JSON list of C-alpha atoms (C1' of nucleotides) in Angstrom, two decimals:
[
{"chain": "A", "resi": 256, "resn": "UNK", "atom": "CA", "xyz": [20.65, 44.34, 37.22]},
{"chain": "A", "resi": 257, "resn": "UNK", "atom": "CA", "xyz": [20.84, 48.10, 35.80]},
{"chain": "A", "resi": 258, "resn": "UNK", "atom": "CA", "xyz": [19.82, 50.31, 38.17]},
{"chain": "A", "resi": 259, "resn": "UNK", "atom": "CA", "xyz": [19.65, 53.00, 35.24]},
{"chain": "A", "resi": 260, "resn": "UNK", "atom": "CA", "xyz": [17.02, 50.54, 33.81]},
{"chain": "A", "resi": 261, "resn": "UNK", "atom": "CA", "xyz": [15.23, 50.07, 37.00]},
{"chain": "A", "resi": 262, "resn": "UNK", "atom": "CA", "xyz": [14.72, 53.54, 37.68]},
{"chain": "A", "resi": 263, "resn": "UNK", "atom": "CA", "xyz": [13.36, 53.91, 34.27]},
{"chain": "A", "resi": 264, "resn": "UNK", "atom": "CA", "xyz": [11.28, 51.31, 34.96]},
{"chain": "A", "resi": 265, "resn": "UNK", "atom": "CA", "xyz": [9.79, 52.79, 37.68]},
{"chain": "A", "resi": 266, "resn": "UNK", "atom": "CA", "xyz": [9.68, 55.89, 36.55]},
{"chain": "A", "resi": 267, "resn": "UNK", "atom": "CA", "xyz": [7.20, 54.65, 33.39]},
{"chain": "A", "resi": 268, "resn": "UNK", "atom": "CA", "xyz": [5.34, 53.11, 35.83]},
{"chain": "A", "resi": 269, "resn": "UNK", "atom": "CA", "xyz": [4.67, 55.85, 37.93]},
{"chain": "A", "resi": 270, "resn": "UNK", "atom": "CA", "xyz": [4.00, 58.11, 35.12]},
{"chain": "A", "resi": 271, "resn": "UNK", "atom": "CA", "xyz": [1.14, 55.46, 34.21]},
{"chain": "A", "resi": 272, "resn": "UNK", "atom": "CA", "xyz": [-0.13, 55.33, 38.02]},
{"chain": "A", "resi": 273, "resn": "UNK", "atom": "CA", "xyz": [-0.13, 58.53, 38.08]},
{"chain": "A", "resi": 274, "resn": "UNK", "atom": "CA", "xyz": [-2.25, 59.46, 35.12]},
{"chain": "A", "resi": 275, "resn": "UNK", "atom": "CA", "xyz": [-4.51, 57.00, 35.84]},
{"chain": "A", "resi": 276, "resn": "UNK", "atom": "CA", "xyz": [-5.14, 58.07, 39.78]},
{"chain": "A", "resi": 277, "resn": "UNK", "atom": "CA", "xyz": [-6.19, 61.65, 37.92]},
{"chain": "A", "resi": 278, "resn": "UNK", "atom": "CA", "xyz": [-8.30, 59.32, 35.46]},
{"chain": "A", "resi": 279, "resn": "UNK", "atom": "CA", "xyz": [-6.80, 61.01, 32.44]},
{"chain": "A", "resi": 280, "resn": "UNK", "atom": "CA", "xyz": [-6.96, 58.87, 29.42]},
{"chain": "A", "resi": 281, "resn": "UNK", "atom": "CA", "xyz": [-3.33, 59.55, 26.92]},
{"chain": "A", "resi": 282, "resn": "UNK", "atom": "CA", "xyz": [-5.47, 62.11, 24.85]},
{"chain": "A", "resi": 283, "resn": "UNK", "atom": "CA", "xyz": [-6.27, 64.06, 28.15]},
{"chain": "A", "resi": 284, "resn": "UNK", "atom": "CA", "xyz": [-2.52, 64.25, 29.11]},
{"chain": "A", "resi": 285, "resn": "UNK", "atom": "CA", "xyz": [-1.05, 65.10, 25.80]},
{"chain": "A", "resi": 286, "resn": "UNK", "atom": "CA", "xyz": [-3.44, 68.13, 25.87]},
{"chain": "A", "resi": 287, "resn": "UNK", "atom": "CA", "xyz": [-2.46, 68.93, 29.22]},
{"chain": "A", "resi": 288, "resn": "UNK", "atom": "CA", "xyz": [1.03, 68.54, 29.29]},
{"chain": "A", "resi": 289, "resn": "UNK", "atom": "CA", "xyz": [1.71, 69.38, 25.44]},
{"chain": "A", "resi": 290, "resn": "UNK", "atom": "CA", "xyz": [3.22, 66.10, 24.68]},
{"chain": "A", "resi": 291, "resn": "UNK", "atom": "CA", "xyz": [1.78, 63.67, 22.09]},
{"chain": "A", "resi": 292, "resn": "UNK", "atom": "CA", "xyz": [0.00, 60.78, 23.56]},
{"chain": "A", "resi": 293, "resn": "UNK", "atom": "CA", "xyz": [1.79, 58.37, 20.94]},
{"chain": "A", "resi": 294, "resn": "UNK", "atom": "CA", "xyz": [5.08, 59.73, 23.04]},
{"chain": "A", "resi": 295, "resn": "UNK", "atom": "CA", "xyz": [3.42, 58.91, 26.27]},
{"chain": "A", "resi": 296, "resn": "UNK", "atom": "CA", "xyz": [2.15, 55.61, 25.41]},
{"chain": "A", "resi": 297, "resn": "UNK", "atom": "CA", "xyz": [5.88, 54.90, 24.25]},
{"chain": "A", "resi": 298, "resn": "UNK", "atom": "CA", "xyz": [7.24, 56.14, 27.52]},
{"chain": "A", "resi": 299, "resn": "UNK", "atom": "CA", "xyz": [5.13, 54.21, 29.48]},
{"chain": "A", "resi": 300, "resn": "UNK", "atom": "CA", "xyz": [5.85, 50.95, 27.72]},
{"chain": "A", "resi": 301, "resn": "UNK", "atom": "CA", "xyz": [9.75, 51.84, 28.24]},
{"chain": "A", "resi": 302, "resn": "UNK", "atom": "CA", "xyz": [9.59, 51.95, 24.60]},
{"chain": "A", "resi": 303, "resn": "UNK", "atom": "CA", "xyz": [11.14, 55.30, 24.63]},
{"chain": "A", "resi": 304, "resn": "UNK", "atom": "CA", "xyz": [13.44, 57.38, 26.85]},
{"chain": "A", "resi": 305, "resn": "UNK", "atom": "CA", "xyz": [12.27, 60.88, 28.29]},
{"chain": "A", "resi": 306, "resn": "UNK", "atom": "CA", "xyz": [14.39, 63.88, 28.42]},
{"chain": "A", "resi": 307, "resn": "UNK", "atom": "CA", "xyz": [14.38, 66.02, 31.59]},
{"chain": "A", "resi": 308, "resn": "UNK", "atom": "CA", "xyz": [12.18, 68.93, 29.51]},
{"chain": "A", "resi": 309, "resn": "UNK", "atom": "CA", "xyz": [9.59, 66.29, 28.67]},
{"chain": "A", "resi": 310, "resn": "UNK", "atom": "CA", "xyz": [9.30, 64.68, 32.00]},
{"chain": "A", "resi": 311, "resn": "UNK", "atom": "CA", "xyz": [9.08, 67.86, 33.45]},
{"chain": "A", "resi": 312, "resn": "UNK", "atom": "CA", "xyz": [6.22, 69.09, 30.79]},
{"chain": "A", "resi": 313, "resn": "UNK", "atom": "CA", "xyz": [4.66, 65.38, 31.90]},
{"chain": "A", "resi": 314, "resn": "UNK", "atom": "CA", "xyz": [4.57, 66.20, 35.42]},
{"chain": "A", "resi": 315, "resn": "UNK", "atom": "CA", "xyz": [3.43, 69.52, 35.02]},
{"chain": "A", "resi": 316, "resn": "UNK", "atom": "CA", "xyz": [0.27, 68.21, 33.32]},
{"chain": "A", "resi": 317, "resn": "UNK", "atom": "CA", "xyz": [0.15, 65.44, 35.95]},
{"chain": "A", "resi": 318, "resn": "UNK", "atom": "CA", "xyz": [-0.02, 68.25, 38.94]},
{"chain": "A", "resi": 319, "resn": "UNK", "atom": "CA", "xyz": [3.53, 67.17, 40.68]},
{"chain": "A", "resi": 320, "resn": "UNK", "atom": "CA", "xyz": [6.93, 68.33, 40.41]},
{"chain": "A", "resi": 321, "resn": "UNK", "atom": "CA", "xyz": [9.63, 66.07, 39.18]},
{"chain": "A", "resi": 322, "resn": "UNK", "atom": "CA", "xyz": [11.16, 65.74, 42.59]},
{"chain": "A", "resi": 323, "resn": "UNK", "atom": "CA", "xyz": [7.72, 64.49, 43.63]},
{"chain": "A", "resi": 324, "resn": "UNK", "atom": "CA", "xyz": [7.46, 62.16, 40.66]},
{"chain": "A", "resi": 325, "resn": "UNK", "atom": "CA", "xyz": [11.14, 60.71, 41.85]},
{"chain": "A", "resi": 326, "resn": "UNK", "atom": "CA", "xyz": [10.37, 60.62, 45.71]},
{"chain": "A", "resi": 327, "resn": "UNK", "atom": "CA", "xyz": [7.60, 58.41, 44.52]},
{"chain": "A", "resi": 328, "resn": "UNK", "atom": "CA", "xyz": [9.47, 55.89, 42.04]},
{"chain": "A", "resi": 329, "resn": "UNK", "atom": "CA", "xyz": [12.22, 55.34, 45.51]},
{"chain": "A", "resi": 330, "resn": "UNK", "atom": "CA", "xyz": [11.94, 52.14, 47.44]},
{"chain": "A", "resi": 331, "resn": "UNK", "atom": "CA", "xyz": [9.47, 53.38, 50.48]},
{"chain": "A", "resi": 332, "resn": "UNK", "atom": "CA", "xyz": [10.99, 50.83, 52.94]},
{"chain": "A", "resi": 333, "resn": "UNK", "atom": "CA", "xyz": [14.37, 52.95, 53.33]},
{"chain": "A", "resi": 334, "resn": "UNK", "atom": "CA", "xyz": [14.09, 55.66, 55.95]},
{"chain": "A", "resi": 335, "resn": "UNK", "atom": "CA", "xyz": [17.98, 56.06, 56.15]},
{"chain": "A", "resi": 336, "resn": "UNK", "atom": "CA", "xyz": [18.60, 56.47, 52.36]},
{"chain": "A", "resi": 337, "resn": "UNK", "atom": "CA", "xyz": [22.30, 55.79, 51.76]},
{"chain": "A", "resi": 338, "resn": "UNK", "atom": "CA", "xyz": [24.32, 57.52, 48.99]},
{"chain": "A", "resi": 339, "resn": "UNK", "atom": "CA", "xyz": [24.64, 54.26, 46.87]},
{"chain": "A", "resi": 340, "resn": "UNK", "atom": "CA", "xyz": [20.91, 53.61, 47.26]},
{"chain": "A", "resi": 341, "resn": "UNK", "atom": "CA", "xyz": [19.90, 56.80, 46.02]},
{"chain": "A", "resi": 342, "resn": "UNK", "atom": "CA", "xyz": [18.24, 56.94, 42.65]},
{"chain": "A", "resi": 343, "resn": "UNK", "atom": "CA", "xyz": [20.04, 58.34, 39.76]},
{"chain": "A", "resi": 344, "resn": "UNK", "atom": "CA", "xyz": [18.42, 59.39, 36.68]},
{"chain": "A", "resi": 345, "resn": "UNK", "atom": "CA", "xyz": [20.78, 61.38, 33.81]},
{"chain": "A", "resi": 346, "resn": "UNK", "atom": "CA", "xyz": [19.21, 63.01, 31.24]},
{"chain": "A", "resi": 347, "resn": "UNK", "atom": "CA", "xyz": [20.00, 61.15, 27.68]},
{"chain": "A", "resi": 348, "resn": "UNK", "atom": "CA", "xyz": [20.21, 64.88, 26.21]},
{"chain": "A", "resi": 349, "resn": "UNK", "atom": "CA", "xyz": [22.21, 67.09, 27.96]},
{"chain": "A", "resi": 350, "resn": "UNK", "atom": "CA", "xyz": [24.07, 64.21, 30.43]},
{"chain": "A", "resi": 351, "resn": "UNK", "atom": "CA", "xyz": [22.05, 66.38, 33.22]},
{"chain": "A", "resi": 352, "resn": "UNK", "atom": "CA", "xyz": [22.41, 64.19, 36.46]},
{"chain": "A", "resi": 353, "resn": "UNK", "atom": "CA", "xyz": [19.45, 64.26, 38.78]},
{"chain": "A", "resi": 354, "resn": "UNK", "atom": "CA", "xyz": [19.84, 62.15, 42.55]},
{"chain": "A", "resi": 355, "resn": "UNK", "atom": "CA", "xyz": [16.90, 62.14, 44.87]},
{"chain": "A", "resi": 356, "resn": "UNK", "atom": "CA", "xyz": [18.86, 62.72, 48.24]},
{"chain": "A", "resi": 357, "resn": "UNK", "atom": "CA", "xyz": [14.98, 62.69, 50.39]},
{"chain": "A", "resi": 358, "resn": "UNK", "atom": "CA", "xyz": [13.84, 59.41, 51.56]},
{"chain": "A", "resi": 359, "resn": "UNK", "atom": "CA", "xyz": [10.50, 58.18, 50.45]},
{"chain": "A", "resi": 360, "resn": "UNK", "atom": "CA", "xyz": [7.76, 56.98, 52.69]},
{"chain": "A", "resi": 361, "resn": "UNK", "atom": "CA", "xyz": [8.84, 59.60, 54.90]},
{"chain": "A", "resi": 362, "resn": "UNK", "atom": "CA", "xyz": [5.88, 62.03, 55.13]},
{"chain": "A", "resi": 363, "resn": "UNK", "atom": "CA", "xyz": [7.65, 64.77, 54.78]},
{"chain": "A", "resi": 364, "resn": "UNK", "atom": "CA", "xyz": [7.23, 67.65, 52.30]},
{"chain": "A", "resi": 365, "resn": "UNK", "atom": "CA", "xyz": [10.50, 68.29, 51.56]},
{"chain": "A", "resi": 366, "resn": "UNK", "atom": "CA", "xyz": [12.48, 67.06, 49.18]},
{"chain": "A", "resi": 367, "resn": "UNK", "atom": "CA", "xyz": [15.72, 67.61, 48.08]},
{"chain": "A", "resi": 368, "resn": "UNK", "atom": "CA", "xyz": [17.66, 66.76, 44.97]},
{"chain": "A", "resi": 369, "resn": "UNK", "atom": "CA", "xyz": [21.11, 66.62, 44.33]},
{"chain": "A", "resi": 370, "resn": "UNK", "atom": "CA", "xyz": [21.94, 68.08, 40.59]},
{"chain": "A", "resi": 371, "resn": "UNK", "atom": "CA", "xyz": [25.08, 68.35, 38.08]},
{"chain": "A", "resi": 372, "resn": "UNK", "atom": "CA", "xyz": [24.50, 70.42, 34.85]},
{"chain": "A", "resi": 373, "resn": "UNK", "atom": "CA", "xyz": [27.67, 69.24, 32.76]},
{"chain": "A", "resi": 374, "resn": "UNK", "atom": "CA", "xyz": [29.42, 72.38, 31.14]},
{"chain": "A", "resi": 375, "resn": "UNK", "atom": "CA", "xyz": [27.04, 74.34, 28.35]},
{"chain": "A", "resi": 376, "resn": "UNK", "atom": "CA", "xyz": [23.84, 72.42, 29.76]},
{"chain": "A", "resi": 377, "resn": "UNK", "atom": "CA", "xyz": [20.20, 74.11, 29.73]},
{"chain": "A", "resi": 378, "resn": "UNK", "atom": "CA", "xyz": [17.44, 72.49, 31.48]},
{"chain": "A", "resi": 379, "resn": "UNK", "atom": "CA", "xyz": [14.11, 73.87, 31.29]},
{"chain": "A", "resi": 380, "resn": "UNK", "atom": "CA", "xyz": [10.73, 73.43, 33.20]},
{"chain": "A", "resi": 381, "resn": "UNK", "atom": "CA", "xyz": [7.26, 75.02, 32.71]},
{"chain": "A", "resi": 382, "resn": "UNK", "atom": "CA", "xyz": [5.21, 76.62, 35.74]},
{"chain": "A", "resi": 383, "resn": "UNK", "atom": "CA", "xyz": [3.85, 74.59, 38.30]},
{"chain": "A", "resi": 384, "resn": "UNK", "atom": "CA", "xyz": [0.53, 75.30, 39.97]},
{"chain": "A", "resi": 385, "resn": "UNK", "atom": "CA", "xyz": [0.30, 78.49, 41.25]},
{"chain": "A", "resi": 386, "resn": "UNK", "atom": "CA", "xyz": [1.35, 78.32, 45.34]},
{"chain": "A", "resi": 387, "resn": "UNK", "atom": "CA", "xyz": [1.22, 74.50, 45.27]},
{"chain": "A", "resi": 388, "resn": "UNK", "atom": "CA", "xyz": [5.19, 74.78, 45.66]},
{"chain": "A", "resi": 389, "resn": "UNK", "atom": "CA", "xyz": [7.97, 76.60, 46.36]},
{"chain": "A", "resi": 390, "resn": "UNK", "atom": "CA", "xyz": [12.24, 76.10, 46.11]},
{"chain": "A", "resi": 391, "resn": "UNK", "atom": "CA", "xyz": [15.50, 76.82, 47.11]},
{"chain": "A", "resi": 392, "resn": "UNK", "atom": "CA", "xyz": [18.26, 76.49, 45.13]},
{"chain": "A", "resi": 393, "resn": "UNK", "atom": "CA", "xyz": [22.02, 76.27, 47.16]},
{"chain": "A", "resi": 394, "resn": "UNK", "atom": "CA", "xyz": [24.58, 75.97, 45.22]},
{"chain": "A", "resi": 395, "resn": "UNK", "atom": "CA", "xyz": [27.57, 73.51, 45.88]},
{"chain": "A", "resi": 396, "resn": "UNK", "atom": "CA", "xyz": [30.39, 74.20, 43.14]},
{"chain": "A", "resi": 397, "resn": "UNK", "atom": "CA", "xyz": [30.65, 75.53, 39.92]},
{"chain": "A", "resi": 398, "resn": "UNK", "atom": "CA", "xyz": [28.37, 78.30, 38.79]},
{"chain": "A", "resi": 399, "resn": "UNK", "atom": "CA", "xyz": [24.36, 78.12, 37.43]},
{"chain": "A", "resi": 400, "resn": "UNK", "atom": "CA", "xyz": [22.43, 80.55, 35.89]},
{"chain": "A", "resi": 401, "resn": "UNK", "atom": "CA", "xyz": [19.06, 80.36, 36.82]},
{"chain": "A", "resi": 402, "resn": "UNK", "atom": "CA", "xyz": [15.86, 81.98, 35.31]},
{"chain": "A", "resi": 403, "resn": "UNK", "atom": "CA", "xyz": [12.52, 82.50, 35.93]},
{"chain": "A", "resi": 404, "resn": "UNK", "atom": "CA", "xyz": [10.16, 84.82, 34.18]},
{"chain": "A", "resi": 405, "resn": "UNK", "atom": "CA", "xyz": [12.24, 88.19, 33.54]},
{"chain": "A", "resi": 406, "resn": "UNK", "atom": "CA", "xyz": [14.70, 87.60, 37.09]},
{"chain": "A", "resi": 407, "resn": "UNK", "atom": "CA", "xyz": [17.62, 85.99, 35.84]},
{"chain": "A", "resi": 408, "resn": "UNK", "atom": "CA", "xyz": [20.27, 85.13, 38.57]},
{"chain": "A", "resi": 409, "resn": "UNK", "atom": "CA", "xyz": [24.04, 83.56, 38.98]},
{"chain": "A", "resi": 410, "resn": "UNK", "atom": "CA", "xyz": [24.03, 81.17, 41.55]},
{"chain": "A", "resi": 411, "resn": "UNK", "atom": "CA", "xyz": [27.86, 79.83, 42.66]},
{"chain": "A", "resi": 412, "resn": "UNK", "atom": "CA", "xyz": [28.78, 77.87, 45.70]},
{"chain": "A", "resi": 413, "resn": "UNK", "atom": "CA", "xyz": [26.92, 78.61, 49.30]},
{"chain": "A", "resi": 414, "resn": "UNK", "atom": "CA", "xyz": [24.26, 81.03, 47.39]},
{"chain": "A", "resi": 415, "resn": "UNK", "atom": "CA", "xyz": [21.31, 80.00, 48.43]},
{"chain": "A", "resi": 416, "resn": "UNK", "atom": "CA", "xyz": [17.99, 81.24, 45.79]},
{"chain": "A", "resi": 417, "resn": "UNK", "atom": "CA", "xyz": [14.55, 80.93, 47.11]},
{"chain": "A", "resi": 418, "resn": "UNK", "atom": "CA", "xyz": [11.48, 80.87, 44.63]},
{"chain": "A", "resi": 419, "resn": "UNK", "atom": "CA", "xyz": [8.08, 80.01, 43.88]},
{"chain": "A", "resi": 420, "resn": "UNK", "atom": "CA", "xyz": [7.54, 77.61, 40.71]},
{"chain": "A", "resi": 421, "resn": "UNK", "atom": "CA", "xyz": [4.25, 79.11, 38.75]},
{"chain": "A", "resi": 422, "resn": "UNK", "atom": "CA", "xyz": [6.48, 80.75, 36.34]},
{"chain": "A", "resi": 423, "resn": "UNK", "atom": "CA", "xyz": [8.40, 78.64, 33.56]},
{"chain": "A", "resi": 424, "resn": "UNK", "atom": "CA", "xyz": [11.98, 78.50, 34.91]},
{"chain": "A", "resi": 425, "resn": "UNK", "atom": "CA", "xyz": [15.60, 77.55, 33.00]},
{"chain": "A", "resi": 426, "resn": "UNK", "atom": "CA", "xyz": [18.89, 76.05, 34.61]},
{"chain": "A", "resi": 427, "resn": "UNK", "atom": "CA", "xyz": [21.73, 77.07, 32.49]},
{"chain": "A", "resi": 428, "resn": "UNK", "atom": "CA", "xyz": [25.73, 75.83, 33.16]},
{"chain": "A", "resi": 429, "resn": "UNK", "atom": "CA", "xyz": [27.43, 78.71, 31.30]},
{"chain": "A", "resi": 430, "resn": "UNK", "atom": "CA", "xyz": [30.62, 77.81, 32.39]},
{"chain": "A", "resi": 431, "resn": "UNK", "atom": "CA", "xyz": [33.68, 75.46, 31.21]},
{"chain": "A", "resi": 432, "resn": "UNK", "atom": "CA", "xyz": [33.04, 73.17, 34.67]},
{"chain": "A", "resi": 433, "resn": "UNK", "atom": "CA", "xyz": [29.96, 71.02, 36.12]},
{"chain": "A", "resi": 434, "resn": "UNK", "atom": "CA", "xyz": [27.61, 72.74, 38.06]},
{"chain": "A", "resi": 435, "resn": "UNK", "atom": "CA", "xyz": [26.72, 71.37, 41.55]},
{"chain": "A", "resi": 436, "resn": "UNK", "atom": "CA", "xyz": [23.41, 72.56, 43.41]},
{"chain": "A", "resi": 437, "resn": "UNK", "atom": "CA", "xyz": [20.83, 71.31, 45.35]},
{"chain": "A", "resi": 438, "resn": "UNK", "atom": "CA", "xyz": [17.34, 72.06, 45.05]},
{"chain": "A", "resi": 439, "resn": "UNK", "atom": "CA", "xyz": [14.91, 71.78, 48.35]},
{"chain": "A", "resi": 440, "resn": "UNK", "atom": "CA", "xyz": [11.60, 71.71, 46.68]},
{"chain": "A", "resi": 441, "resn": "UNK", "atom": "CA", "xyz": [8.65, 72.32, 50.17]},
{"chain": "A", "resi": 442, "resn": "UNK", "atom": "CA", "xyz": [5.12, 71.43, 49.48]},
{"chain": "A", "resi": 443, "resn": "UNK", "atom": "CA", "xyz": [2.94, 74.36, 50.39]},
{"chain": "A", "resi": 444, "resn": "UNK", "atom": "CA", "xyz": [0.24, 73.28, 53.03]},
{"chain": "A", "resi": 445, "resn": "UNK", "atom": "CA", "xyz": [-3.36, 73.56, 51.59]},
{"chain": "A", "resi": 446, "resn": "UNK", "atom": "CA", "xyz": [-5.40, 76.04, 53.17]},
{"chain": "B", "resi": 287, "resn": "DA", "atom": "C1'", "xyz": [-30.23, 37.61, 23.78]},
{"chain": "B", "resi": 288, "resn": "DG", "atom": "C1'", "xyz": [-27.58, 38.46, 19.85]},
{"chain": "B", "resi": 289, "resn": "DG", "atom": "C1'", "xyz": [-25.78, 41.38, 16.31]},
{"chain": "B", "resi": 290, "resn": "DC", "atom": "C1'", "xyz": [-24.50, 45.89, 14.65]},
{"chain": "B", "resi": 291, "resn": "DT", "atom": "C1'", "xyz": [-22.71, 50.60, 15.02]},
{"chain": "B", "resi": 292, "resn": "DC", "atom": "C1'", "xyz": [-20.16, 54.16, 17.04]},
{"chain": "B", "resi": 293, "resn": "DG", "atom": "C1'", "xyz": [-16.86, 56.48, 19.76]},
{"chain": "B", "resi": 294, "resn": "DG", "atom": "C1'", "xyz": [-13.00, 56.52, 22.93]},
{"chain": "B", "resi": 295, "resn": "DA", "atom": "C1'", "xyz": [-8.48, 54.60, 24.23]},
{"chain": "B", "resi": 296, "resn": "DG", "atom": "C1'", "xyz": [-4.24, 52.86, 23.06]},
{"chain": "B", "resi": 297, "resn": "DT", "atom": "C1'", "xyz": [-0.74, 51.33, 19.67]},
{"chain": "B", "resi": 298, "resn": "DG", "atom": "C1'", "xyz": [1.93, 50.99, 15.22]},
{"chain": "B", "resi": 299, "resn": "DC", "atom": "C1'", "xyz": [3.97, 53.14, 11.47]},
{"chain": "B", "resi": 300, "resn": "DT", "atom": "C1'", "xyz": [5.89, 56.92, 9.19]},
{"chain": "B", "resi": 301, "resn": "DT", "atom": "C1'", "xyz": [7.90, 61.33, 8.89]},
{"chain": "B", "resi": 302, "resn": "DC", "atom": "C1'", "xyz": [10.33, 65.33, 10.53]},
{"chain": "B", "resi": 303, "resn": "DC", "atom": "C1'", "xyz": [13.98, 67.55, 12.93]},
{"chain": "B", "resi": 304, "resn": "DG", "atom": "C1'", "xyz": [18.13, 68.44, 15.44]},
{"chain": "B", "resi": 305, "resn": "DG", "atom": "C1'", "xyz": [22.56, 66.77, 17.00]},
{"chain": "B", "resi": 306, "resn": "DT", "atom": "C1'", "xyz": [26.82, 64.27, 16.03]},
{"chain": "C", "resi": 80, "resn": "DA", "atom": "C1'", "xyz": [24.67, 60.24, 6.59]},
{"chain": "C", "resi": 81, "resn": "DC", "atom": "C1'", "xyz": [23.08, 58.31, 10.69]},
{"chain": "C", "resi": 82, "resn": "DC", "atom": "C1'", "xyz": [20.62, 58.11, 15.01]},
{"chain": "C", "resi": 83, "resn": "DG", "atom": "C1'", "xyz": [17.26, 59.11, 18.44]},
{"chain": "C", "resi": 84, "resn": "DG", "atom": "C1'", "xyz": [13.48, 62.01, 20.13]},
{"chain": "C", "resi": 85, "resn": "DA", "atom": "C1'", "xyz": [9.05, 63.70, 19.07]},
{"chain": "C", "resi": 86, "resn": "DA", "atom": "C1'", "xyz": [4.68, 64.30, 16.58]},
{"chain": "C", "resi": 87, "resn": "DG", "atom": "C1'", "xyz": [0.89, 63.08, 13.44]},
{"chain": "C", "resi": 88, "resn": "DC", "atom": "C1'", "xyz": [-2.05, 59.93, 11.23]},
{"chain": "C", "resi": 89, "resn": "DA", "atom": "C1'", "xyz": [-4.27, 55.66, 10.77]},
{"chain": "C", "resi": 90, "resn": "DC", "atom": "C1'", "xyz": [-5.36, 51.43, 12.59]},
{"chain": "C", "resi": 91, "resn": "DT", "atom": "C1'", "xyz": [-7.12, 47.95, 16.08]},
{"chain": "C", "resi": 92, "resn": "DC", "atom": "C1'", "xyz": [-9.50, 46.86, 20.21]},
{"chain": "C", "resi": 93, "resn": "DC", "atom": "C1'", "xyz": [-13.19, 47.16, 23.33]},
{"chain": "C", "resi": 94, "resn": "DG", "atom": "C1'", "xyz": [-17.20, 48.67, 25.69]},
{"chain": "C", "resi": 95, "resn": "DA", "atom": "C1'", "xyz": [-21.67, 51.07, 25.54]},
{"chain": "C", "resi": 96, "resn": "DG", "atom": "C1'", "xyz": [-25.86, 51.89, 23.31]},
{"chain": "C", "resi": 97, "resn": "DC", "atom": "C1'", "xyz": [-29.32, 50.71, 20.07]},
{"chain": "C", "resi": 98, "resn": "DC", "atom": "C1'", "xyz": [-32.07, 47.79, 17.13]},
{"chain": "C", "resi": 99, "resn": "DT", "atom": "C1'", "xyz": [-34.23, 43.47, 15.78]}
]
DNA sequence: AGGCTCGGAGTGCTTCCGGT
DNA sequence: ACCGGAAGCACTCCGAGCCT
């Protein structure tokens, strides 16, 4: 079986389950996320392939992040989540690696991502709602450039970048080598 | 109860655009 | 020139409401 496949798989269908727990018809999404609902019926028929911008527009007009959307598409039985059973999506655009390190099922609101950005890469993600979220960003090898609003920062191996996500933010590998990070994404508590 | 109309939801087809 | 992602338009399907 291809796991590549799989995950895609699951990813479509938790796009769909997801939508439909928020009872948002295609039209409703497309206006909130900005994609067209012809694109999101296609992606969650598998009849098309997402790139890493348009899942992340997706899940910003489905109210989770795209770790969240992951955590959710792992098998929930594994607790101890070994390196071979983690999920791996790459990004058919950019080759941008994504691997969901956080076991699902777990409870927990943390979850952290393992991420390459192959050399000249850009990765970008619209705001999040406001406090929902917040990040840190540690980097592992290589060098990223990370934006958000007007901050713009240079994150190499051992810096560790914390931020909130209600502002549009862009991962950029500037350099001639992958990039390595991790991002910890914590669910704020509601108050 | 059965038939008709209308509107919303989802899909198919075509076109455009950017990258290779 | 070719390919794949994305969007727009038009079509079909289906359920609700209305009329006879």
């Amino acid at each position: 079986m291809n796991e590549t496949d799989n995950i895609e798989d699951r990813i479509a269908a938790r796009l769909k389950a997801r939508r439909e727990e928020l009872a948002l018809s295609l039209a409703d999404l497309a206006e909130r996320s900005a994609v067209s609902k012809a694109m999101i019926s296609r992606i969650e028929r598998r009849e098309a392939s997402p790139t890493a911008a348009l899942l992340g527009r997706l899940c910003a007009g489905l109210d989770i992040t795209l770790s969240g959307l992951m955590a959710a598409v792992e098998d929930k039985s594994l607790v101890l989540l070994t390196a071979a059973a983690q999920p791996v999506w790459r990004d058919p655009e950019t080759g941008f690696e994504r691997r969901a390190v956080t076991p699902a099922g777990t409870g927990s609101s943390v979850e952290i991502v393992q991420a390459t950005l192959p050399p000249g890469a850009r990765i970008s993600y619209p705001a999040l709602p406001s406090g929902a979220y917040d990040q840190h960003i540690l980097g592992v090898s290589g060098v990223l450039r990370f934006s958000s609003g007007d901050d713009h920062f240079s994150i190499a191996a051992g810096d560790c970048l914390h931020c909130a996500l209600d502002q549009p933010h862009v991962f950029t590998n500037q350099t001639g080598e992958p990039c390595r990070y991790l991002v910890i994404i914590a669910r704020r508590k509601a108050r």
